[in-house]
Tab-separated table of C-alpha atoms in Angstrom:
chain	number	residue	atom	x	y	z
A	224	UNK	CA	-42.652	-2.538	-60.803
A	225	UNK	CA	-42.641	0.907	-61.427
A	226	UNK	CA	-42.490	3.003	-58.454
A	227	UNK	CA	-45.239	6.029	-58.277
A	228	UNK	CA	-44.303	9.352	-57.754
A	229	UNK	CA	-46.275	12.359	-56.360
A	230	UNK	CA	-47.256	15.297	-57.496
A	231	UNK	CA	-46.534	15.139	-61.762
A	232	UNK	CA	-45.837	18.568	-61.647
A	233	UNK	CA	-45.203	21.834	-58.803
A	234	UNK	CA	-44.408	25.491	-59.240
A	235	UNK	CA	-43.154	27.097	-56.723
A	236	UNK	CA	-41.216	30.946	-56.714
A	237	UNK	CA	-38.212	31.493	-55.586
A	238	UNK	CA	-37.589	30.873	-51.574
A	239	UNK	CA	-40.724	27.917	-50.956
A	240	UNK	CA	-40.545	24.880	-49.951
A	241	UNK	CA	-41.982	21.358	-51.761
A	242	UNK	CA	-42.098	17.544	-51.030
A	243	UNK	CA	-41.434	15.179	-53.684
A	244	UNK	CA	-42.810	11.561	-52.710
A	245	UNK	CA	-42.156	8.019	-54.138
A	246	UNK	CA	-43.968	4.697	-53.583
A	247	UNK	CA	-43.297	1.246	-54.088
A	248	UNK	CA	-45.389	-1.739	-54.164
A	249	UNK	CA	-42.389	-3.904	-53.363
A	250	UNK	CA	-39.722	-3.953	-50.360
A	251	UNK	CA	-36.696	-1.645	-51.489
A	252	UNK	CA	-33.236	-2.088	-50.523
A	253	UNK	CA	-32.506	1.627	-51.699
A	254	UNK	CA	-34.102	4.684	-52.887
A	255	UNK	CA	-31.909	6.968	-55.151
A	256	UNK	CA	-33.428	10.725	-56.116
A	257	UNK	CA	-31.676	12.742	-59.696
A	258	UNK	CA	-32.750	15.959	-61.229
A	259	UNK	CA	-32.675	16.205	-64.861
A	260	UNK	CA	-32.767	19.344	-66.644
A	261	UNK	CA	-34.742	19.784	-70.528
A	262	UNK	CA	-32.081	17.363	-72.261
A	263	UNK	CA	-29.400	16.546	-70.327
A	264	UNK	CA	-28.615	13.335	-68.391
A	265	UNK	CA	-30.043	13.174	-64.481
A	266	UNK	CA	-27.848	14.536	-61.682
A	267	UNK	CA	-27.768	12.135	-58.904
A	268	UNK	CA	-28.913	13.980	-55.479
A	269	UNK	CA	-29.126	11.378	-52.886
A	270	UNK	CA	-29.184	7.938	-51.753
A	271	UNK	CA	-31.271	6.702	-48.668
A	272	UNK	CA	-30.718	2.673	-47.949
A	273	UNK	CA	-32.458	0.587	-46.156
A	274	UNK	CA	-30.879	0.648	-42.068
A	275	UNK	CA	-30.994	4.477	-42.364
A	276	UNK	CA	-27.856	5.407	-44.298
A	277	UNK	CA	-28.015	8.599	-46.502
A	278	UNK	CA	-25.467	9.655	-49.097
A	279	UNK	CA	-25.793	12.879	-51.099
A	280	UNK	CA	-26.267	16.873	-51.288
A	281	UNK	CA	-25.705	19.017	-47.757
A	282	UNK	CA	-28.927	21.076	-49.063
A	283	UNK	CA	-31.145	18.331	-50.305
A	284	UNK	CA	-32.703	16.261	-47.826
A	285	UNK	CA	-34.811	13.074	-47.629
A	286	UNK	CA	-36.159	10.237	-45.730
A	287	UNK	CA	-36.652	6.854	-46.610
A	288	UNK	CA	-39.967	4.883	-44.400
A	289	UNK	CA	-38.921	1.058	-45.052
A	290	UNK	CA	-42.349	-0.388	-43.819
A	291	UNK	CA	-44.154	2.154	-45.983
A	292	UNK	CA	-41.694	2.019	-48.922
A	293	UNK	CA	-41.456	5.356	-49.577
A	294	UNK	CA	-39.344	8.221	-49.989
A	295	UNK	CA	-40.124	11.858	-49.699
A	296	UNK	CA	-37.119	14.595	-51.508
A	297	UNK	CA	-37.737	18.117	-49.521
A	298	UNK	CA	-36.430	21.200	-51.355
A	299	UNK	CA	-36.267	24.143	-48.813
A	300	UNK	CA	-35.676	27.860	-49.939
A	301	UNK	CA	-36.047	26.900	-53.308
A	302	UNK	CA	-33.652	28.410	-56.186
A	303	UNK	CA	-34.201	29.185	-59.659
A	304	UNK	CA	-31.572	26.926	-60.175
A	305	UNK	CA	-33.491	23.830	-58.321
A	306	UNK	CA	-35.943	23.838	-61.501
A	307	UNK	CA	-36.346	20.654	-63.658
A	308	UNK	CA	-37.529	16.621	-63.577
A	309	UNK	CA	-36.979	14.927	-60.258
A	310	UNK	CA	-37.091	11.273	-60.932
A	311	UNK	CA	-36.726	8.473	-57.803
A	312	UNK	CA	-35.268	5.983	-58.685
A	313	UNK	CA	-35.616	2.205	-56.543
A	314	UNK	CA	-33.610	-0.790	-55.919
A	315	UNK	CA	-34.830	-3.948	-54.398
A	316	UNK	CA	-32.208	-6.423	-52.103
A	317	UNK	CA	-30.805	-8.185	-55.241
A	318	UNK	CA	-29.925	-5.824	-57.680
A	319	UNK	CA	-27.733	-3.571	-56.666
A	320	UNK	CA	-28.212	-0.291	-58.897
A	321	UNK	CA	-30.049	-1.744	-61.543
A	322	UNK	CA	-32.552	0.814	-60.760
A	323	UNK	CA	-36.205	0.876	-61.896
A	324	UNK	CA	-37.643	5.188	-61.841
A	325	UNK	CA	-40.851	6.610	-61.759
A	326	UNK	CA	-42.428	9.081	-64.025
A	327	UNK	CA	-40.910	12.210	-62.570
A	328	UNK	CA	-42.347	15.490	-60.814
A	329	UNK	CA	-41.539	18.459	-63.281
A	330	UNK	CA	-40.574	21.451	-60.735
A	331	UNK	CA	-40.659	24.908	-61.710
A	332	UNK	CA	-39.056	28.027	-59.585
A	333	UNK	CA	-40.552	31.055	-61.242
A	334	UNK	CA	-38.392	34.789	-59.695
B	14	UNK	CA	-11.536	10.364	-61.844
B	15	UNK	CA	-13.794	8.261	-63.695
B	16	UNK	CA	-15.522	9.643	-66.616
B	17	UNK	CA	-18.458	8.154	-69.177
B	18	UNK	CA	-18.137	8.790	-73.051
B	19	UNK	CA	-21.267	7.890	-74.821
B	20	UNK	CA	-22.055	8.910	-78.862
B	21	UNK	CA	-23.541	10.121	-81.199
B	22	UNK	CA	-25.071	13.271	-79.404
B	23	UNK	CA	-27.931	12.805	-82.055
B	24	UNK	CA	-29.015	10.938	-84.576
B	25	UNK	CA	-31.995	10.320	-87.305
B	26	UNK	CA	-31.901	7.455	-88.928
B	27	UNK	CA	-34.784	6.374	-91.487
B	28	UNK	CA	-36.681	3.605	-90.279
B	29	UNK	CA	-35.429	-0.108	-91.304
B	30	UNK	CA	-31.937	1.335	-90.871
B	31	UNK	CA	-29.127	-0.202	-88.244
B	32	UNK	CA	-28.526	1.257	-84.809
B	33	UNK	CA	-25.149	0.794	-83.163
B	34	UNK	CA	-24.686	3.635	-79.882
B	35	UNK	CA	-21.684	3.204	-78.186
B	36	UNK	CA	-20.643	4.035	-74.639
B	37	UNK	CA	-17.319	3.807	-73.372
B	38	UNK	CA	-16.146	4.615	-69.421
B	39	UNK	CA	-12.869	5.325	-68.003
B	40	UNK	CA	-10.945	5.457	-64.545
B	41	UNK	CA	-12.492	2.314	-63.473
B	42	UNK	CA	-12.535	-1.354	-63.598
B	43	UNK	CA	-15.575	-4.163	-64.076
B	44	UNK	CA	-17.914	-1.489	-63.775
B	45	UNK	CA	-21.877	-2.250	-63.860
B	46	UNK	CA	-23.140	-1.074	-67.183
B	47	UNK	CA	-26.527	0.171	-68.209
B	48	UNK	CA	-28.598	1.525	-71.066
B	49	UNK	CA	-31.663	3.523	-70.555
B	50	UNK	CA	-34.416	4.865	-72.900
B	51	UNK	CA	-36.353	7.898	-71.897
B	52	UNK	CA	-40.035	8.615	-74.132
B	53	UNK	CA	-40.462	12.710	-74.524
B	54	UNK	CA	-41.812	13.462	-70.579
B	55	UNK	CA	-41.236	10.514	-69.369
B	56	UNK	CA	-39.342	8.350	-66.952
B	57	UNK	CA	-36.352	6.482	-67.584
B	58	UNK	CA	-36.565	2.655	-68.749
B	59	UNK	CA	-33.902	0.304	-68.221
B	60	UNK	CA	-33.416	-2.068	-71.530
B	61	UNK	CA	-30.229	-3.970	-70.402
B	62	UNK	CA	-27.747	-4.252	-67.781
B	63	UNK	CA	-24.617	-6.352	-67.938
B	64	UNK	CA	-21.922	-7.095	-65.014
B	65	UNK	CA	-19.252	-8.354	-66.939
B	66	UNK	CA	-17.496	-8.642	-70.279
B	67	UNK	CA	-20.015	-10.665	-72.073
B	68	UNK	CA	-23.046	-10.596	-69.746
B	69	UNK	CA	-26.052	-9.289	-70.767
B	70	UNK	CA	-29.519	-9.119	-69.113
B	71	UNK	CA	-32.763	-7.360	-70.991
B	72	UNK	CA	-35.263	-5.808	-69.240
B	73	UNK	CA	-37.910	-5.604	-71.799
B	74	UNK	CA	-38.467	-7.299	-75.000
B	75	UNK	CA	-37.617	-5.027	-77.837
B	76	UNK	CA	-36.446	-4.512	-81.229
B	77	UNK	CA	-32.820	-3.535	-79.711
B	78	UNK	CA	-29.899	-5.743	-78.399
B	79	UNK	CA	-26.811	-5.117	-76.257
B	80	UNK	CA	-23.336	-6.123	-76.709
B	81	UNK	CA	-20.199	-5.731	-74.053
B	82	UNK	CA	-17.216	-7.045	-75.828
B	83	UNK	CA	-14.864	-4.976	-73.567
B	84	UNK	CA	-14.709	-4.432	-70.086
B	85	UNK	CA	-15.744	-0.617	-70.412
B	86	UNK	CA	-17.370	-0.533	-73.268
B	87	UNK	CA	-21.059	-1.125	-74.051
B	88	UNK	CA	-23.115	-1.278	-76.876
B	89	UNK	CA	-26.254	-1.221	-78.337
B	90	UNK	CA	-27.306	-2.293	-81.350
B	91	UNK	CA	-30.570	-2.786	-83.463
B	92	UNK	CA	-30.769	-4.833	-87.181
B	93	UNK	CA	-33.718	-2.150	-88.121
B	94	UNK	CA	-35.073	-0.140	-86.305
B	95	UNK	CA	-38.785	1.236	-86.009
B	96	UNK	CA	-40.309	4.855	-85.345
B	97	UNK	CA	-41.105	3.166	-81.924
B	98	UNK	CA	-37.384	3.074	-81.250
B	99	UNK	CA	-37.173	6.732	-81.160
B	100	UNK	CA	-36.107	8.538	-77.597
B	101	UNK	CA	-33.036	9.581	-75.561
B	102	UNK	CA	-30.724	6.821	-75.126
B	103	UNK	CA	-29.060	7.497	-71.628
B	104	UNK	CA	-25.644	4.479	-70.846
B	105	UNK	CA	-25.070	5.069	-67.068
B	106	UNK	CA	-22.515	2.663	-65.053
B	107	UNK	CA	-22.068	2.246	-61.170
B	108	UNK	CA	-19.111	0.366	-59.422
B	109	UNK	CA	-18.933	-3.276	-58.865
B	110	UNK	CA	-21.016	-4.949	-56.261
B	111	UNK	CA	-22.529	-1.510	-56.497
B	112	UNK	CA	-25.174	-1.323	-53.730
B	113	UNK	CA	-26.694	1.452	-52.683
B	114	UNK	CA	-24.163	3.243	-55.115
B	115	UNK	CA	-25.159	6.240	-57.511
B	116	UNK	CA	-25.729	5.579	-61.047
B	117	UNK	CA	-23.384	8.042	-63.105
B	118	UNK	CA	-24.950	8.613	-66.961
B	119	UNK	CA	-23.473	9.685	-69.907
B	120	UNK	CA	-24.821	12.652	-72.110
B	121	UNK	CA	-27.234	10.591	-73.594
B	122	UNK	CA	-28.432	9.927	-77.495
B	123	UNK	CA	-31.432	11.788	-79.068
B	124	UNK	CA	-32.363	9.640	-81.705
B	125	UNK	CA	-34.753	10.285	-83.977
B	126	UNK	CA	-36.077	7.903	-86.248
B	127	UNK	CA	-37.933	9.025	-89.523
Protein backbone atom coordinates (compact mmCIF):
# COMPACT_ATOMS: atom_id res chain seq x y z
CA UNK A 1 0.00 0.00 0.00
CA UNK A 2 0.87 3.27 -0.90
CA UNK A 3 2.41 5.23 1.74
CA UNK A 4 0.84 8.96 2.34
CA UNK A 5 2.82 11.84 2.32
CA UNK A 6 2.27 15.31 3.90
CA UNK A 7 1.94 18.40 2.79
CA UNK A 8 1.43 18.01 -1.49
CA UNK A 9 3.11 21.05 -1.85
CA UNK A 10 5.42 23.98 0.45
CA UNK A 11 7.12 27.21 -0.49
CA UNK A 12 9.41 28.36 1.48
CA UNK A 13 12.33 31.42 0.67
CA UNK A 14 15.55 31.02 0.96
CA UNK A 15 17.00 30.26 4.73
CA UNK A 16 13.41 28.42 6.37
CA UNK A 17 12.94 25.48 7.55
CA UNK A 18 10.10 22.57 6.47
CA UNK A 19 9.06 18.98 7.54
CA UNK A 20 8.26 16.51 5.02
CA UNK A 21 6.18 13.50 6.62
CA UNK A 22 5.35 9.92 5.38
CA UNK A 23 2.85 7.33 6.66
CA UNK A 24 2.31 3.84 6.31
CA UNK A 25 -0.51 1.64 7.02
CA UNK A 26 1.81 -1.34 7.23
CA UNK A 27 5.04 -2.19 9.46
CA UNK A 28 8.20 -0.94 7.41
CA UNK A 29 11.50 -2.43 7.52
CA UNK A 30 12.96 0.88 5.88
CA UNK A 31 12.08 4.27 4.87
CA UNK A 32 14.17 5.75 1.93
CA UNK A 33 13.64 9.79 1.06
CA UNK A 34 14.90 11.15 -3.01
CA UNK A 35 14.46 14.53 -4.50
CA UNK A 36 13.64 14.72 -8.04
CA UNK A 37 14.01 17.72 -10.01
CA UNK A 38 11.30 18.73 -13.30
CA UNK A 39 12.57 15.60 -15.42
CA UNK A 40 15.30 14.00 -14.16
CA UNK A 41 15.58 10.72 -12.21
CA UNK A 42 15.25 11.03 -8.07
CA UNK A 43 18.41 11.66 -6.04
CA UNK A 44 18.51 9.37 -3.17
CA UNK A 45 18.92 11.49 0.26
CA UNK A 46 18.64 9.10 3.04
CA UNK A 47 17.86 5.85 4.44
CA UNK A 48 16.40 5.34 8.05
CA UNK A 49 15.90 1.34 8.95
CA UNK A 50 14.16 -0.10 11.30
CA UNK A 51 16.71 -0.51 14.84
CA UNK A 52 17.66 3.17 14.25
CA UNK A 53 20.31 3.07 11.52
CA UNK A 54 20.52 6.15 9.16
CA UNK A 55 22.49 6.35 5.93
CA UNK A 56 22.61 9.51 3.80
CA UNK A 57 23.31 13.45 3.39
CA UNK A 58 25.40 15.33 6.46
CA UNK A 59 22.71 18.28 5.83
CA UNK A 60 19.53 16.35 5.43
CA UNK A 61 18.14 14.88 8.39
CA UNK A 62 15.32 12.50 9.38
CA UNK A 63 13.74 10.23 11.80
CA UNK A 64 12.05 7.16 11.37
CA UNK A 65 9.01 6.32 14.50
CA UNK A 66 8.66 2.35 13.94
CA UNK A 67 5.42 2.04 16.11
CA UNK A 68 3.94 5.01 14.26
CA UNK A 69 5.38 4.10 10.82
CA UNK A 70 6.41 7.20 9.84
CA UNK A 71 9.09 9.27 8.66
CA UNK A 72 9.53 12.97 8.82
CA UNK A 73 12.62 14.63 6.09
CA UNK A 74 13.63 18.19 7.85
CA UNK A 75 15.25 20.71 5.49
CA UNK A 76 16.95 23.47 7.64
CA UNK A 77 18.30 26.81 6.09
CA UNK A 78 16.78 26.00 3.02
CA UNK A 79 18.66 26.68 -0.49
CA UNK A 80 17.47 27.56 -3.77
CA UNK A 81 19.07 24.60 -4.73
CA UNK A 82 16.88 22.26 -2.19
CA UNK A 83 13.79 23.01 -4.65
CA UNK A 84 11.91 20.09 -6.35
CA UNK A 85 9.65 16.62 -5.62
CA UNK A 86 10.53 14.86 -2.41
CA UNK A 87 9.16 11.42 -2.72
CA UNK A 88 9.50 8.66 0.45
CA UNK A 89 9.86 5.83 -0.55
CA UNK A 90 8.99 2.36 1.93
CA UNK A 91 10.11 -1.10 2.29
CA UNK A 92 8.46 -3.72 4.34
CA UNK A 93 10.74 -6.87 6.11
CA UNK A 94 10.67 -9.00 2.89
CA UNK A 95 11.53 -7.04 0.11
CA UNK A 96 14.48 -5.57 0.34
CA UNK A 97 14.42 -2.31 -1.97
CA UNK A 98 11.60 -3.14 -3.94
CA UNK A 99 10.27 0.07 -2.78
CA UNK A 100 6.64 1.25 -2.96
CA UNK A 101 6.61 5.79 -2.93
CA UNK A 102 4.11 8.14 -2.17
CA UNK A 103 2.80 10.96 -4.17
CA UNK A 104 5.50 13.48 -3.42
CA UNK A 105 5.62 17.05 -1.65
CA UNK A 106 6.59 19.61 -4.49
CA UNK A 107 9.04 22.17 -2.54
CA UNK A 108 9.73 25.48 -3.76
CA UNK A 109 12.69 27.96 -2.38
CA UNK A 110 11.77 31.30 -3.87
CA UNK A 111 15.27 34.19 -3.24
CA UNK B 1 32.10 2.65 -9.92
CA UNK B 2 28.91 1.34 -10.95
CA UNK B 3 26.96 3.17 -13.46
CA UNK B 4 23.15 2.65 -15.06
CA UNK B 5 22.61 3.13 -18.93
CA UNK B 6 19.00 3.23 -19.78
CA UNK B 7 17.51 4.42 -23.57
CA UNK B 8 15.88 6.02 -25.55
CA UNK B 9 15.89 9.50 -23.71
CA UNK B 10 12.43 9.93 -25.51
CA UNK B 11 10.21 8.47 -27.51
CA UNK B 12 6.57 8.79 -29.34
CA UNK B 13 5.38 6.03 -30.68
CA UNK B 14 1.73 5.88 -32.33
CA UNK B 15 -0.51 3.84 -30.45
CA UNK B 16 -0.73 -0.09 -31.43
CA UNK B 17 3.01 0.21 -32.01
CA UNK B 18 5.83 -2.11 -30.05
CA UNK B 19 7.73 -0.89 -27.01
CA UNK B 20 11.12 -2.36 -26.23
CA UNK B 21 13.26 0.21 -23.43
CA UNK B 22 16.34 -1.11 -22.51
CA UNK B 23 18.48 -0.63 -19.42
CA UNK B 24 21.79 -1.86 -19.01
CA UNK B 25 24.16 -1.43 -15.57
CA UNK B 26 27.75 -1.76 -15.08
CA UNK B 27 30.47 -2.21 -12.24
CA UNK B 28 28.40 -4.72 -10.55
CA UNK B 29 27.24 -8.20 -10.34
CA UNK B 30 23.49 -9.93 -9.79
CA UNK B 31 22.22 -6.66 -9.15
CA UNK B 32 18.34 -6.16 -8.17
CA UNK B 33 16.65 -4.67 -11.16
CA UNK B 34 13.64 -2.45 -11.41
CA UNK B 35 11.38 -0.53 -13.77
CA UNK B 36 9.30 2.32 -12.68
CA UNK B 37 6.55 4.43 -14.37
CA UNK B 38 5.94 7.92 -13.18
CA UNK B 39 2.18 9.73 -14.48
CA UNK B 40 2.90 13.75 -15.10
CA UNK B 41 2.93 14.90 -11.03
CA UNK B 42 2.90 11.93 -9.75
CA UNK B 43 4.64 9.30 -7.70
CA UNK B 44 6.66 6.60 -8.90
CA UNK B 45 5.02 3.01 -9.64
CA UNK B 46 6.91 -0.04 -9.59
CA UNK B 47 5.77 -2.47 -12.70
CA UNK B 48 8.43 -5.25 -12.24
CA UNK B 49 11.32 -6.27 -10.31
CA UNK B 50 13.53 -9.24 -11.06
CA UNK B 51 16.55 -10.76 -8.85
CA UNK B 52 18.12 -12.80 -11.27
CA UNK B 53 18.76 -13.63 -14.91
CA UNK B 54 15.37 -14.79 -15.83
CA UNK B 55 13.23 -13.77 -12.83
CA UNK B 56 10.59 -11.60 -13.18
CA UNK B 57 7.90 -10.36 -10.73
CA UNK B 58 4.94 -7.70 -11.88
CA UNK B 59 3.57 -5.44 -9.70
CA UNK B 60 0.53 -4.44 -11.52
CA UNK B 61 -1.33 -5.90 -14.32
CA UNK B 62 -0.63 -4.02 -17.47
CA UNK B 63 -0.30 -3.91 -21.08
CA UNK B 64 3.72 -4.09 -20.61
CA UNK B 65 6.09 -7.09 -19.88
CA UNK B 66 9.67 -7.43 -18.64
CA UNK B 67 12.45 -9.47 -19.86
CA UNK B 68 16.14 -10.05 -18.12
CA UNK B 69 18.02 -12.23 -20.46
CA UNK B 70 21.39 -10.98 -19.05
CA UNK B 71 22.62 -10.49 -15.78
CA UNK B 72 22.71 -6.54 -16.17
CA UNK B 73 20.49 -5.97 -18.52
CA UNK B 74 16.72 -5.40 -18.30
CA UNK B 75 14.04 -4.93 -20.50
CA UNK B 76 10.79 -3.91 -21.13
CA UNK B 77 8.71 -4.62 -23.68
CA UNK B 78 5.01 -4.09 -24.85
CA UNK B 79 3.23 -6.00 -28.21
CA UNK B 80 1.07 -2.54 -28.61
CA UNK B 81 0.91 -0.20 -26.70
CA UNK B 82 -2.01 2.26 -25.60
CA UNK B 83 -2.16 6.17 -24.89
CA UNK B 84 -2.49 4.83 -21.25
CA UNK B 85 1.08 3.60 -21.52
CA UNK B 86 2.38 7.01 -21.81
CA UNK B 87 4.84 8.42 -18.79
CA UNK B 88 8.51 8.47 -17.69
CA UNK B 89 9.92 5.14 -17.61
CA UNK B 90 12.58 5.28 -14.71
CA UNK B 91 15.03 1.36 -14.55
CA UNK B 92 16.73 1.77 -11.10
CA UNK B 93 18.89 -1.30 -9.59
CA UNK B 94 20.21 -1.81 -5.92
CA UNK B 95 22.83 -4.50 -4.82
CA UNK B 96 22.06 -8.02 -4.01
CA UNK B 97 20.34 -8.95 -0.83
CA UNK B 98 19.91 -5.22 -0.98
CA UNK B 99 18.27 -4.21 2.34
CA UNK B 100 17.98 -1.09 3.49
CA UNK B 101 20.19 -0.18 0.35
CA UNK B 102 19.53 2.96 -1.97
CA UNK B 103 17.87 2.49 -5.18
CA UNK B 104 20.21 4.10 -7.96
CA UNK B 105 17.92 5.10 -11.34
CA UNK B 106 18.81 5.65 -14.64
CA UNK B 107 17.87 8.88 -16.69
CA UNK B 108 14.65 7.65 -17.33
CA UNK B 109 12.32 7.37 -20.74
CA UNK B 110 9.70 10.06 -21.67
CA UNK B 111 7.51 8.29 -23.79
CA UNK B 112 4.91 9.63 -25.44
CA UNK B 113 2.39 7.76 -27.09
CA UNK B 114 0.15 9.38 -29.88
Amino acid sequence: QQPVQSPQAVILREGEDAVINCSSSKALYSVHWYRQKHGEAPVFLMILLKGGEQKGHEKISASFNEKKQQSSLYLTASQLSYSGTYFCGTAPETSGSRLTFGEGTQLTVNP
Amino acid sequence: SQTIHQWPATLVQPVGSPLSLECTVEGTSNPNLYWYRQAAGRGLQLLFYSVGIGQISSEVPQNLSASRPQDRQFILSSKKLLLSDSGFYLCAWSPVGGRGTEAFFGQGTRLTVV
